[in-house]
Amino acid sequence: MTTRTILFDSPFLLGFDHTRAQIDRAARAAADSYPPYNVEQRGERAVRITLAVAGFGPDDLTVTVEGRQLTIAGKREASAQADQAFLHRGIAGRGFVRSFVLADGLEIDEARLEHGLLHVDMSRPEGTHAVRQIPITTG
């Protein structure tokens, strides 16, 4: 059973089907808790997402942006773990896909892996809000 926000069903909000789909996608992604992550404000125009990806190397991770969706995926080779015998296994090593819906104008600056943490830095460039006059034609 899915619940829809009544707000987007208003006749005054036209063309917001894409926004509704993004909210649904974000809600589904938030339900998954692996890997854990932080989102922090870094100054007035910058944001950083940090994921705990212990055991993953740079070749095991991909960071992609398609439209306004940031996707971070991790995949480890099973053959490297096949000969290991764990007495206790507390560090998760399963693959993952974590998605974030980005606000308009937010750009990815850098993705950096350090000490088992993947930092994805984003910023919103300075922009001017333009007011545009729409010409009226007669027919």
mmCIF file of N, CA and C in Angstrom:
data_model
loop_
_atom_site.group_PDB
_atom_site.id
_atom_site.type_symbol
_atom_site.label_atom_id
_atom_site.label_comp_id
_atom_site.label_asym_id
_atom_site.label_seq_id
_atom_site.Cartn_x
_atom_site.Cartn_y
_atom_site.Cartn_z
ATOM 1 N N MET A 1 0.854 -1.185 0.000
ATOM 2 C CA MET A 1 0.000 0.000 0.000
ATOM 3 C C MET A 1 0.893 1.239 0.000
ATOM 4 N N THR A 2 0.680 2.114 -0.933
ATOM 5 C CA THR A 2 1.449 3.354 -0.987
ATOM 6 C C THR A 2 0.543 4.515 -0.633
ATOM 7 N N THR A 3 1.111 5.472 0.042
ATOM 8 C CA THR A 3 0.351 6.674 0.364
ATOM 9 C C THR A 3 0.901 7.812 -0.464
ATOM 10 N N ARG A 4 0.035 8.581 -1.023
ATOM 11 C CA ARG A 4 0.425 9.730 -1.850
ATOM 12 C C ARG A 4 0.113 11.002 -1.087
ATOM 13 N N THR A 5 0.941 11.974 -1.262
ATOM 14 C CA THR A 5 0.708 13.268 -0.647
ATOM 15 C C THR A 5 -0.423 13.959 -1.400
ATOM 16 N N ILE A 6 -1.415 14.384 -0.658
ATOM 17 C CA ILE A 6 -2.573 15.059 -1.246
ATOM 18 C C ILE A 6 -2.152 16.363 -1.918
ATOM 19 N N LEU A 7 -1.090 16.984 -1.410
ATOM 20 C CA LEU A 7 -0.634 18.272 -1.928
ATOM 21 C C LEU A 7 -0.449 18.242 -3.441
ATOM 22 N N PHE A 8 0.123 17.159 -3.977
ATOM 23 C CA PHE A 8 0.410 17.102 -5.403
ATOM 24 C C PHE A 8 -0.835 16.814 -6.238
ATOM 25 N N ASP A 9 -1.948 16.529 -5.607
ATOM 26 C CA ASP A 9 -3.196 16.306 -6.328
ATOM 27 C C ASP A 9 -4.001 17.595 -6.513
ATOM 28 N N SER A 10 -3.438 18.708 -6.075
ATOM 29 C CA SER A 10 -4.115 19.982 -6.203
ATOM 30 C C SER A 10 -4.160 20.403 -7.673
ATOM 31 N N PRO A 11 -5.296 20.959 -8.126
ATOM 32 C CA PRO A 11 -5.374 21.414 -9.520
ATOM 33 C C PRO A 11 -4.492 22.626 -9.804
ATOM 34 N N PHE A 12 -3.952 23.270 -8.768
ATOM 35 C CA PHE A 12 -3.091 24.431 -8.962
ATOM 36 C C PHE A 12 -1.637 24.043 -9.192
ATOM 37 N N LEU A 13 -1.280 22.794 -8.970
ATOM 38 C CA LEU A 13 0.085 22.317 -9.171
ATOM 39 C C LEU A 13 0.112 21.442 -10.416
ATOM 40 N N LEU A 14 0.443 22.058 -11.530
ATOM 41 C CA LEU A 14 0.442 21.349 -12.810
ATOM 42 C C LEU A 14 1.853 20.902 -13.160
ATOM 43 N N GLY A 15 1.977 19.705 -13.659
ATOM 44 C CA GLY A 15 3.260 19.206 -14.135
ATOM 45 C C GLY A 15 4.209 18.753 -13.038
ATOM 46 N N PHE A 16 3.696 18.382 -11.880
ATOM 47 C CA PHE A 16 4.560 17.956 -10.778
ATOM 48 C C PHE A 16 4.638 16.438 -10.639
ATOM 49 N N ASP A 17 4.261 15.704 -11.694
ATOM 50 C CA ASP A 17 4.348 14.240 -11.634
ATOM 51 C C ASP A 17 5.786 13.788 -11.410
ATOM 52 N N HIS A 18 6.735 14.476 -12.044
ATOM 53 C CA HIS A 18 8.140 14.139 -11.884
ATOM 54 C C HIS A 18 8.584 14.357 -10.433
ATOM 55 N N THR A 19 8.126 15.434 -9.808
ATOM 56 C CA THR A 19 8.465 15.712 -8.414
ATOM 57 C C THR A 19 7.892 14.639 -7.502
ATOM 58 N N ARG A 20 6.672 14.221 -7.761
ATOM 59 C CA ARG A 20 6.057 13.156 -6.975
ATOM 60 C C ARG A 20 6.867 11.872 -7.103
ATOM 61 N N ALA A 21 7.315 11.556 -8.314
ATOM 62 C CA ALA A 21 8.122 10.346 -8.526
ATOM 63 C C ALA A 21 9.448 10.442 -7.781
ATOM 64 N N GLN A 22 10.065 11.623 -7.763
ATOM 65 C CA GLN A 22 11.325 11.800 -7.029
ATOM 66 C C GLN A 22 11.129 11.611 -5.530
ATOM 67 N N ILE A 23 10.024 12.113 -4.995
ATOM 68 C CA ILE A 23 9.743 11.949 -3.566
ATOM 69 C C ILE A 23 9.523 10.477 -3.239
ATOM 70 N N ASP A 24 8.797 9.775 -4.088
ATOM 71 C CA ASP A 24 8.586 8.334 -3.883
ATOM 72 C C ASP A 24 9.905 7.587 -3.915
ATOM 73 N N ARG A 25 10.782 7.934 -4.868
ATOM 74 C CA ARG A 25 12.084 7.285 -4.997
ATOM 75 C C ARG A 25 12.946 7.562 -3.762
ATOM 76 N N ALA A 26 12.915 8.789 -3.268
ATOM 77 C CA ALA A 26 13.690 9.148 -2.081
ATOM 78 C C ALA A 26 13.176 8.411 -0.847
ATOM 79 N N ALA A 27 11.874 8.254 -0.736
ATOM 80 C CA ALA A 27 11.303 7.539 0.409
ATOM 81 C C ALA A 27 11.714 6.068 0.400
ATOM 82 N N ARG A 28 11.723 5.452 -0.773
ATOM 83 C CA ARG A 28 12.154 4.048 -0.867
ATOM 84 C C ARG A 28 13.628 3.909 -0.516
ATOM 85 N N ALA A 29 14.458 4.843 -0.983
ATOM 86 C CA ALA A 29 15.896 4.794 -0.700
ATOM 87 C C ALA A 29 16.173 5.007 0.778
ATOM 88 N N ALA A 30 15.396 5.840 1.442
ATOM 89 C CA ALA A 30 15.607 6.121 2.865
ATOM 90 C C ALA A 30 15.297 4.909 3.728
ATOM 91 N N ALA A 31 14.465 4.002 3.232
ATOM 92 C CA ALA A 31 14.102 2.814 4.002
ATOM 93 C C ALA A 31 15.280 1.854 4.136
ATOM 94 N N ASP A 32 16.225 1.866 3.208
ATOM 95 C CA ASP A 32 17.400 1.004 3.266
ATOM 96 C C ASP A 32 18.452 1.664 4.157
ATOM 97 N N SER A 33 19.082 0.892 5.043
ATOM 98 C CA SER A 33 20.023 1.489 5.986
ATOM 99 C C SER A 33 21.479 1.103 5.732
ATOM 100 N N TYR A 34 21.790 0.453 4.621
ATOM 101 C CA TYR A 34 23.172 0.052 4.337
ATOM 102 C C TYR A 34 23.632 0.649 3.036
ATOM 103 N N PRO A 35 24.783 1.227 2.984
ATOM 104 C CA PRO A 35 25.667 1.528 4.109
ATOM 105 C C PRO A 35 25.200 2.781 4.842
ATOM 106 N N PRO A 36 25.604 2.925 6.111
ATOM 107 C CA PRO A 36 25.209 4.140 6.827
ATOM 108 C C PRO A 36 25.861 5.373 6.194
ATOM 109 N N TYR A 37 25.192 6.514 6.331
ATOM 110 C CA TYR A 37 25.706 7.736 5.715
ATOM 111 C C TYR A 37 25.339 8.954 6.546
ATOM 112 N N ASN A 38 26.070 10.027 6.317
ATOM 113 C CA ASN A 38 25.790 11.342 6.891
ATOM 114 C C ASN A 38 25.593 12.325 5.749
ATOM 115 N N VAL A 39 24.759 13.325 5.979
ATOM 116 C CA VAL A 39 24.630 14.458 5.062
ATOM 117 C C VAL A 39 24.900 15.695 5.905
ATOM 118 N N GLU A 40 25.892 16.471 5.499
ATOM 119 C CA GLU A 40 26.237 17.648 6.288
ATOM 120 C C GLU A 40 26.280 18.907 5.434
ATOM 121 N N GLN A 41 25.847 20.004 6.039
ATOM 122 C CA GLN A 41 25.924 21.315 5.403
ATOM 123 C C GLN A 41 27.332 21.830 5.610
ATOM 124 N N ARG A 42 27.989 22.246 4.565
ATOM 125 C CA ARG A 42 29.370 22.745 4.650
ATOM 126 C C ARG A 42 29.407 24.143 4.054
ATOM 127 N N GLY A 43 29.067 25.100 4.853
ATOM 128 C CA GLY A 43 29.004 26.472 4.364
ATOM 129 C C GLY A 43 27.620 26.762 3.817
ATOM 130 N N GLU A 44 27.507 27.933 3.240
ATOM 131 C CA GLU A 44 26.202 28.389 2.770
ATOM 132 C C GLU A 44 25.737 27.674 1.496
ATOM 133 N N ARG A 45 26.682 27.249 0.649
ATOM 134 C CA ARG A 45 26.315 26.700 -0.644
ATOM 135 C C ARG A 45 26.852 25.294 -0.883
ATOM 136 N N ALA A 46 27.339 24.609 0.159
ATOM 137 C CA ALA A 46 27.958 23.298 -0.047
ATOM 138 C C ALA A 46 27.347 22.234 0.863
ATOM 139 N N VAL A 47 27.313 21.017 0.340
ATOM 140 C CA VAL A 47 26.776 19.862 1.049
ATOM 141 C C VAL A 47 27.753 18.708 0.849
ATOM 142 N N ARG A 48 27.895 17.856 1.859
ATOM 143 C CA ARG A 48 28.725 16.658 1.732
ATOM 144 C C ARG A 48 27.916 15.449 2.188
ATOM 145 N N ILE A 49 27.940 14.401 1.364
ATOM 146 C CA ILE A 49 27.400 13.106 1.753
ATOM 147 C C ILE A 49 28.599 12.218 2.042
ATOM 148 N N THR A 50 28.606 11.575 3.200
ATOM 149 C CA THR A 50 29.677 10.664 3.588
ATOM 150 C C THR A 50 29.080 9.292 3.848
ATOM 151 N N LEU A 51 29.584 8.285 3.124
ATOM 152 C CA LEU A 51 29.127 6.911 3.310
ATOM 153 C C LEU A 51 30.238 6.093 3.952
ATOM 154 N N ALA A 52 29.876 5.222 4.905
ATOM 155 C CA ALA A 52 30.827 4.305 5.533
ATOM 156 C C ALA A 52 30.953 3.076 4.633
ATOM 157 N N VAL A 53 32.075 2.971 3.932
ATOM 158 C CA VAL A 53 32.275 1.905 2.946
ATOM 159 C C VAL A 53 33.545 1.105 3.254
ATOM 160 N N ALA A 54 33.739 0.767 4.532
ATOM 161 C CA ALA A 54 34.923 0.006 4.938
ATOM 162 C C ALA A 54 35.022 -1.274 4.121
ATOM 163 N N GLY A 55 36.217 -1.568 3.631
ATOM 164 C CA GLY A 55 36.448 -2.785 2.860
ATOM 165 C C GLY A 55 36.286 -2.614 1.363
ATOM 166 N N PHE A 56 35.733 -1.490 0.929
ATOM 167 C CA PHE A 56 35.574 -1.221 -0.499
ATOM 168 C C PHE A 56 36.723 -0.329 -0.960
ATOM 169 N N GLY A 57 37.316 -0.655 -2.096
ATOM 170 C CA GLY A 57 38.354 0.176 -2.686
ATOM 171 C C GLY A 57 37.771 1.049 -3.768
ATOM 172 N N PRO A 58 38.560 1.952 -4.330
ATOM 173 C CA PRO A 58 38.052 2.846 -5.376
ATOM 174 C C PRO A 58 37.558 2.092 -6.612
ATOM 175 N N ASP A 59 38.137 0.924 -6.899
ATOM 176 C CA ASP A 59 37.671 0.149 -8.058
ATOM 177 C C ASP A 59 36.366 -0.583 -7.784
ATOM 178 N N ASP A 60 35.971 -0.687 -6.516
ATOM 179 C CA ASP A 60 34.724 -1.364 -6.137
ATOM 180 C C ASP A 60 33.538 -0.406 -6.110
ATOM 181 N N LEU A 61 33.780 0.891 -6.218
ATOM 182 C CA LEU A 61 32.746 1.906 -6.060
ATOM 183 C C LEU A 61 32.511 2.676 -7.348
ATOM 184 N N THR A 62 31.258 3.041 -7.591
ATOM 185 C CA THR A 62 30.927 3.928 -8.709
ATOM 186 C C THR A 62 29.999 5.025 -8.197
ATOM 187 N N VAL A 63 30.235 6.236 -8.687
ATOM 188 C CA VAL A 63 29.401 7.387 -8.360
ATOM 189 C C VAL A 63 28.915 7.950 -9.688
ATOM 190 N N THR A 64 27.588 7.965 -9.891
ATOM 191 C CA THR A 64 27.022 8.463 -11.145
ATOM 192 C C THR A 64 25.895 9.452 -10.855
ATOM 193 N N VAL A 65 25.692 10.342 -11.808
ATOM 194 C CA VAL A 65 24.575 11.281 -11.739
ATOM 195 C C VAL A 65 23.805 11.144 -13.044
ATOM 196 N N GLU A 66 22.511 10.898 -12.911
ATOM 197 C CA GLU A 66 21.626 10.844 -14.080
ATOM 198 C C GLU A 66 20.436 11.739 -13.791
ATOM 199 N N GLY A 67 20.337 12.808 -14.554
ATOM 200 C CA GLY A 67 19.302 13.796 -14.263
ATOM 201 C C GLY A 67 19.604 14.433 -12.920
ATOM 202 N N ARG A 68 18.692 14.335 -11.990
ATOM 203 C CA ARG A 68 18.879 14.882 -10.645
ATOM 204 C C ARG A 68 19.115 13.774 -9.625
ATOM 205 N N GLN A 69 19.401 12.549 -10.078
ATOM 206 C CA GLN A 69 19.599 11.436 -9.151
ATOM 207 C C GLN A 69 21.072 11.050 -9.057
ATOM 208 N N LEU A 70 21.608 11.119 -7.845
ATOM 209 C CA LEU A 70 22.961 10.679 -7.542
ATOM 210 C C LEU A 70 22.874 9.231 -7.089
ATOM 211 N N THR A 71 23.650 8.352 -7.713
ATOM 212 C CA THR A 71 23.662 6.939 -7.345
ATOM 213 C C THR A 71 25.083 6.534 -6.991
ATOM 214 N N ILE A 72 25.226 5.925 -5.826
ATOM 215 C CA ILE A 72 26.510 5.417 -5.367
ATOM 216 C C ILE A 72 26.350 3.921 -5.201
ATOM 217 N N ALA A 73 27.203 3.155 -5.896
ATOM 218 C CA ALA A 73 27.101 1.698 -5.858
ATOM 219 C C ALA A 73 28.432 1.102 -5.439
ATOM 220 N N GLY A 74 28.359 0.015 -4.714
ATOM 221 C CA GLY A 74 29.548 -0.715 -4.301
ATOM 222 C C GLY A 74 29.388 -2.180 -4.620
ATOM 223 N N LYS A 75 30.404 -2.758 -5.227
ATOM 224 C CA LYS A 75 30.358 -4.177 -5.587
ATOM 225 C C LYS A 75 31.738 -4.764 -5.334
ATOM 226 N N ARG A 76 31.792 -5.829 -4.538
ATOM 227 C CA ARG A 76 33.070 -6.467 -4.240
ATOM 228 C C ARG A 76 33.154 -7.805 -4.940
ATOM 229 N N GLU A 77 34.364 -8.148 -5.333
ATOM 230 C CA GLU A 77 34.597 -9.426 -6.009
ATOM 231 C C GLU A 77 34.463 -10.570 -5.017
ATOM 232 N N ALA A 78 33.633 -11.550 -5.331
ATOM 233 C CA ALA A 78 33.417 -12.699 -4.450
ATOM 234 C C ALA A 78 34.650 -13.595 -4.403
ATOM 235 N N SER A 79 35.431 -13.651 -5.469
ATOM 236 C CA SER A 79 36.602 -14.535 -5.523
ATOM 237 C C SER A 79 37.662 -14.140 -4.505
ATOM 238 N N ALA A 80 37.762 -12.865 -4.155
ATOM 239 C CA ALA A 80 38.760 -12.409 -3.189
ATOM 240 C C ALA A 80 38.420 -12.885 -1.782
ATOM 241 N N GLN A 81 37.134 -13.148 -1.507
ATOM 242 C CA GLN A 81 36.711 -13.569 -0.181
ATOM 243 C C GLN A 81 36.568 -15.085 -0.073
ATOM 244 N N ALA A 82 36.641 -15.800 -1.171
ATOM 245 C CA ALA A 82 36.358 -17.231 -1.182
ATOM 246 C C ALA A 82 37.305 -18.039 -0.306
ATOM 247 N N ASP A 83 38.575 -17.653 -0.217
ATOM 248 C CA ASP A 83 39.541 -18.432 0.551
ATOM 249 C C ASP A 83 39.682 -17.952 1.996
ATOM 250 N N GLN A 84 38.852 -17.004 2.434
ATOM 251 C CA GLN A 84 38.928 -16.505 3.801
ATOM 252 C C GLN A 84 37.992 -17.307 4.695
ATOM 253 N N ALA A 85 38.444 -17.637 5.911
ATOM 254 C CA ALA A 85 37.616 -18.330 6.895
ATOM 255 C C ALA A 85 37.447 -17.393 8.092
ATOM 256 N N PHE A 86 36.267 -16.825 8.252
ATOM 257 C CA PHE A 86 36.002 -15.877 9.322
ATOM 258 C C PHE A 86 35.582 -16.614 10.589
ATOM 259 N N LEU A 87 36.146 -16.232 11.724
ATOM 260 C CA LEU A 87 35.672 -16.702 13.014
ATOM 261 C C LEU A 87 34.523 -15.823 13.493
ATOM 262 N N HIS A 88 34.560 -14.565 13.093
ATOM 263 C CA HIS A 88 33.458 -13.626 13.332
ATOM 264 C C HIS A 88 33.469 -12.631 12.184
ATOM 265 N N ARG A 89 32.308 -12.345 11.659
ATOM 266 C CA ARG A 89 32.228 -11.387 10.558
ATOM 267 C C ARG A 89 31.240 -10.289 10.929
ATOM 268 N N GLY A 90 31.767 -9.153 11.346
ATOM 269 C CA GLY A 90 30.934 -8.032 11.754
ATOM 270 C C GLY A 90 30.960 -6.878 10.773
ATOM 271 N N ILE A 91 31.887 -6.898 9.814
ATOM 272 C CA ILE A 91 31.968 -5.847 8.802
ATOM 273 C C ILE A 91 31.238 -6.335 7.566
ATOM 274 N N ALA A 92 30.176 -5.645 7.233
ATOM 275 C CA ALA A 92 29.380 -6.051 6.072
ATOM 276 C C ALA A 92 30.188 -5.854 4.800
ATOM 277 N N GLY A 93 30.095 -6.792 3.914
ATOM 278 C CA GLY A 93 30.830 -6.692 2.663
ATOM 279 C C GLY A 93 29.934 -6.857 1.454
ATOM 280 N N ARG A 94 28.635 -6.829 1.675
ATOM 281 C CA ARG A 94 27.713 -7.023 0.555
ATOM 282 C C ARG A 94 27.672 -5.783 -0.328
ATOM 283 N N GLY A 95 27.295 -5.995 -1.554
ATOM 284 C CA GLY A 95 27.156 -4.882 -2.475
ATOM 285 C C GLY A 95 25.983 -4.002 -2.073
ATOM 286 N N PHE A 96 25.956 -2.813 -2.624
ATOM 287 C CA PHE A 96 24.889 -1.877 -2.294
ATOM 288 C C PHE A 96 24.675 -0.914 -3.439
ATOM 289 N N VAL A 97 23.504 -0.313 -3.453
ATOM 290 C CA VAL A 97 23.180 0.817 -4.326
ATOM 291 C C VAL A 97 22.428 1.814 -3.461
ATOM 292 N N ARG A 98 22.954 3.007 -3.350
ATOM 293 C CA ARG A 98 22.330 4.053 -2.539
ATOM 294 C C ARG A 98 22.066 5.243 -3.453
ATOM 295 N N SER A 99 20.837 5.741 -3.453
ATOM 296 C CA SER A 99 20.459 6.842 -4.340
ATOM 297 C C SER A 99 20.006 8.055 -3.545
ATOM 298 N N PHE A 100 20.298 9.230 -4.086
ATOM 299 C CA PHE A 100 19.891 10.492 -3.501
ATOM 300 C C PHE A 100 19.307 11.362 -4.610
ATOM 301 N N VAL A 101 18.210 12.026 -4.336
ATOM 302 C CA VAL A 101 17.626 12.971 -5.290
ATOM 303 C C VAL A 101 18.201 14.342 -4.975
ATOM 304 N N LEU A 102 18.839 14.954 -5.970
ATOM 305 C CA LEU A 102 19.498 16.241 -5.782
ATOM 306 C C LEU A 102 18.558 17.394 -6.118
ATOM 307 N N ALA A 103 18.699 18.464 -5.380
ATOM 308 C CA ALA A 103 17.940 19.678 -5.673
ATOM 309 C C ALA A 103 18.453 20.282 -6.976
ATOM 310 N N ASP A 104 17.593 21.006 -7.659
ATOM 311 C CA ASP A 104 18.010 21.688 -8.881
ATOM 312 C C ASP A 104 19.170 22.623 -8.573
ATOM 313 N N GLY A 105 20.173 22.624 -9.446
ATOM 314 C CA GLY A 105 21.315 23.511 -9.305
ATOM 315 C C GLY A 105 22.448 22.940 -8.481
ATOM 316 N N LEU A 106 22.240 21.823 -7.791
ATOM 317 C CA LEU A 106 23.301 21.222 -6.989
ATOM 318 C C LEU A 106 24.216 20.422 -7.902
ATOM 319 N N GLU A 107 25.509 20.718 -7.866
ATOM 320 C CA GLU A 107 26.484 20.078 -8.742
ATOM 321 C C GLU A 107 27.484 19.267 -7.926
ATOM 322 N N ILE A 108 27.913 18.124 -8.464
ATOM 323 C CA ILE A 108 28.912 17.282 -7.808
ATOM 324 C C ILE A 108 30.290 17.883 -8.077
ATOM 325 N N ASP A 109 31.035 18.145 -7.015
ATOM 326 C CA ASP A 109 32.383 18.696 -7.145
ATOM 327 C C ASP A 109 33.443 17.606 -7.125
ATOM 328 N N GLU A 110 33.288 16.635 -6.219
ATOM 329 C CA GLU A 110 34.341 15.650 -6.016
ATOM 330 C C GLU A 110 33.796 14.457 -5.246
ATOM 331 N N ALA A 111 34.385 13.276 -5.509
ATOM 332 C CA ALA A 111 34.145 12.076 -4.707
ATOM 333 C C ALA A 111 35.517 11.581 -4.266
ATOM 334 N N ARG A 112 35.685 11.435 -2.944
ATOM 335 C CA ARG A 112 37.001 11.068 -2.415
ATOM 336 C C ARG A 112 36.848 9.967 -1.369
ATOM 337 N N LEU A 113 37.667 8.922 -1.486
ATOM 338 C CA LEU A 113 37.667 7.813 -0.547
ATOM 339 C C LEU A 113 38.854 7.969 0.390
ATOM 340 N N GLU A 114 38.583 8.041 1.704
ATOM 341 C CA GLU A 114 39.678 8.121 2.661
ATOM 342 C C GLU A 114 39.265 7.476 3.981
ATOM 343 N N HIS A 115 40.126 6.586 4.456
ATOM 344 C CA HIS A 115 39.937 5.908 5.743
ATOM 345 C C HIS A 115 38.595 5.178 5.826
ATOM 346 N N GLY A 116 38.173 4.526 4.751
ATOM 347 C CA GLY A 116 36.926 3.769 4.747
ATOM 348 C C GLY A 116 35.675 4.601 4.609
ATOM 349 N N LEU A 117 35.825 5.900 4.341
ATOM 350 C CA LEU A 117 34.686 6.799 4.154
ATOM 351 C C LEU A 117 34.727 7.384 2.753
ATOM 352 N N LEU A 118 33.603 7.335 2.064
ATOM 353 C CA LEU A 118 33.478 7.951 0.749
ATOM 354 C C LEU A 118 32.789 9.293 0.919
ATOM 355 N N HIS A 119 33.493 10.374 0.596
ATOM 356 C CA HIS A 119 32.958 11.731 0.695
ATOM 357 C C HIS A 119 32.558 12.193 -0.700
ATOM 358 N N VAL A 120 31.322 12.621 -0.857
ATOM 359 C CA VAL A 120 30.847 13.201 -2.114
ATOM 360 C C VAL A 120 30.482 14.649 -1.808
ATOM 361 N N ASP A 121 31.288 15.565 -2.342
ATOM 362 C CA ASP A 121 31.090 16.990 -2.090
ATOM 363 C C ASP A 121 30.300 17.615 -3.226
ATOM 364 N N MET A 122 29.322 18.424 -2.854
ATOM 365 C CA MET A 122 28.454 19.098 -3.814
ATOM 366 C C MET A 122 28.353 20.568 -3.455
ATOM 367 N N SER A 123 28.064 21.384 -4.463
ATOM 368 C CA SER A 123 27.856 22.802 -4.200
ATOM 369 C C SER A 123 26.815 23.354 -5.163
ATOM 370 N N ARG A 124 26.288 24.468 -4.758
ATOM 371 C CA ARG A 124 25.310 25.177 -5.591
ATOM 372 C C ARG A 124 25.970 26.464 -6.039
ATOM 373 N N PRO A 125 26.294 26.572 -7.336
ATOM 374 C CA PRO A 125 26.944 27.800 -7.823
ATOM 375 C C PRO A 125 26.048 29.015 -7.613
ATOM 376 N N GLU A 126 26.700 30.159 -7.476
ATOM 377 C CA GLU A 126 25.949 31.413 -7.363
ATOM 378 C C GLU A 126 25.097 31.579 -8.612
ATOM 379 N N GLY A 127 23.897 31.933 -8.436
ATOM 380 C CA GLY A 127 23.017 32.132 -9.585
ATOM 381 C C GLY A 127 22.110 33.318 -9.359
ATOM 382 N N THR A 128 21.641 33.839 -10.421
ATOM 383 C CA THR A 128 20.701 34.947 -10.303
ATOM 384 C C THR A 128 19.322 34.422 -10.657
ATOM 385 N N HIS A 129 18.354 34.903 -9.960
ATOM 386 C CA HIS A 129 16.978 34.537 -10.249
ATOM 387 C C HIS A 129 16.445 35.507 -11.289
ATOM 388 N N ALA A 130 16.246 35.011 -12.481
ATOM 389 C CA ALA A 130 15.800 35.868 -13.568
ATOM 390 C C ALA A 130 14.282 35.879 -13.636
ATOM 391 N N VAL A 131 13.744 37.037 -13.845
ATOM 392 C CA VAL A 131 12.323 37.185 -14.100
ATOM 393 C C VAL A 131 12.178 37.349 -15.598
ATOM 394 N N ARG A 132 11.328 36.535 -16.182
ATOM 395 C CA ARG A 132 11.191 36.534 -17.632
ATOM 396 C C ARG A 132 9.777 36.976 -17.994
ATOM 397 N N GLN A 133 9.682 37.939 -18.853
ATOM 398 C CA GLN A 133 8.397 38.421 -19.349
ATOM 399 C C GLN A 133 7.931 37.511 -20.480
ATOM 400 N N ILE A 134 6.720 37.004 -20.394
ATOM 401 C CA ILE A 134 6.154 36.132 -21.421
ATOM 402 C C ILE A 134 5.308 36.988 -22.356
ATOM 403 N N PRO A 135 5.676 37.023 -23.647
ATOM 404 C CA PRO A 135 4.886 37.841 -24.570
ATOM 405 C C PRO A 135 3.491 37.230 -24.796
ATOM 406 N N ILE A 136 2.542 38.078 -24.973
ATOM 407 C CA ILE A 136 1.175 37.644 -25.223
ATOM 408 C C ILE A 136 0.878 37.849 -26.699
ATOM 409 N N THR A 137 0.477 36.797 -27.353
ATOM 410 C CA THR A 137 0.146 36.895 -28.777
ATOM 411 C C THR A 137 -1.369 36.839 -28.935
ATOM 412 N N THR A 138 -1.829 37.314 -30.035
ATOM 413 C CA THR A 138 -3.257 37.266 -30.330
ATOM 414 C C THR A 138 -3.439 36.418 -31.577
ATOM 415 N N GLY A 139 -4.597 35.832 -31.687
ATOM 416 C CA GLY A 139 -4.776 34.980 -32.850
ATOM 417 C C GLY A 139 -6.081 35.090 -33.420
#
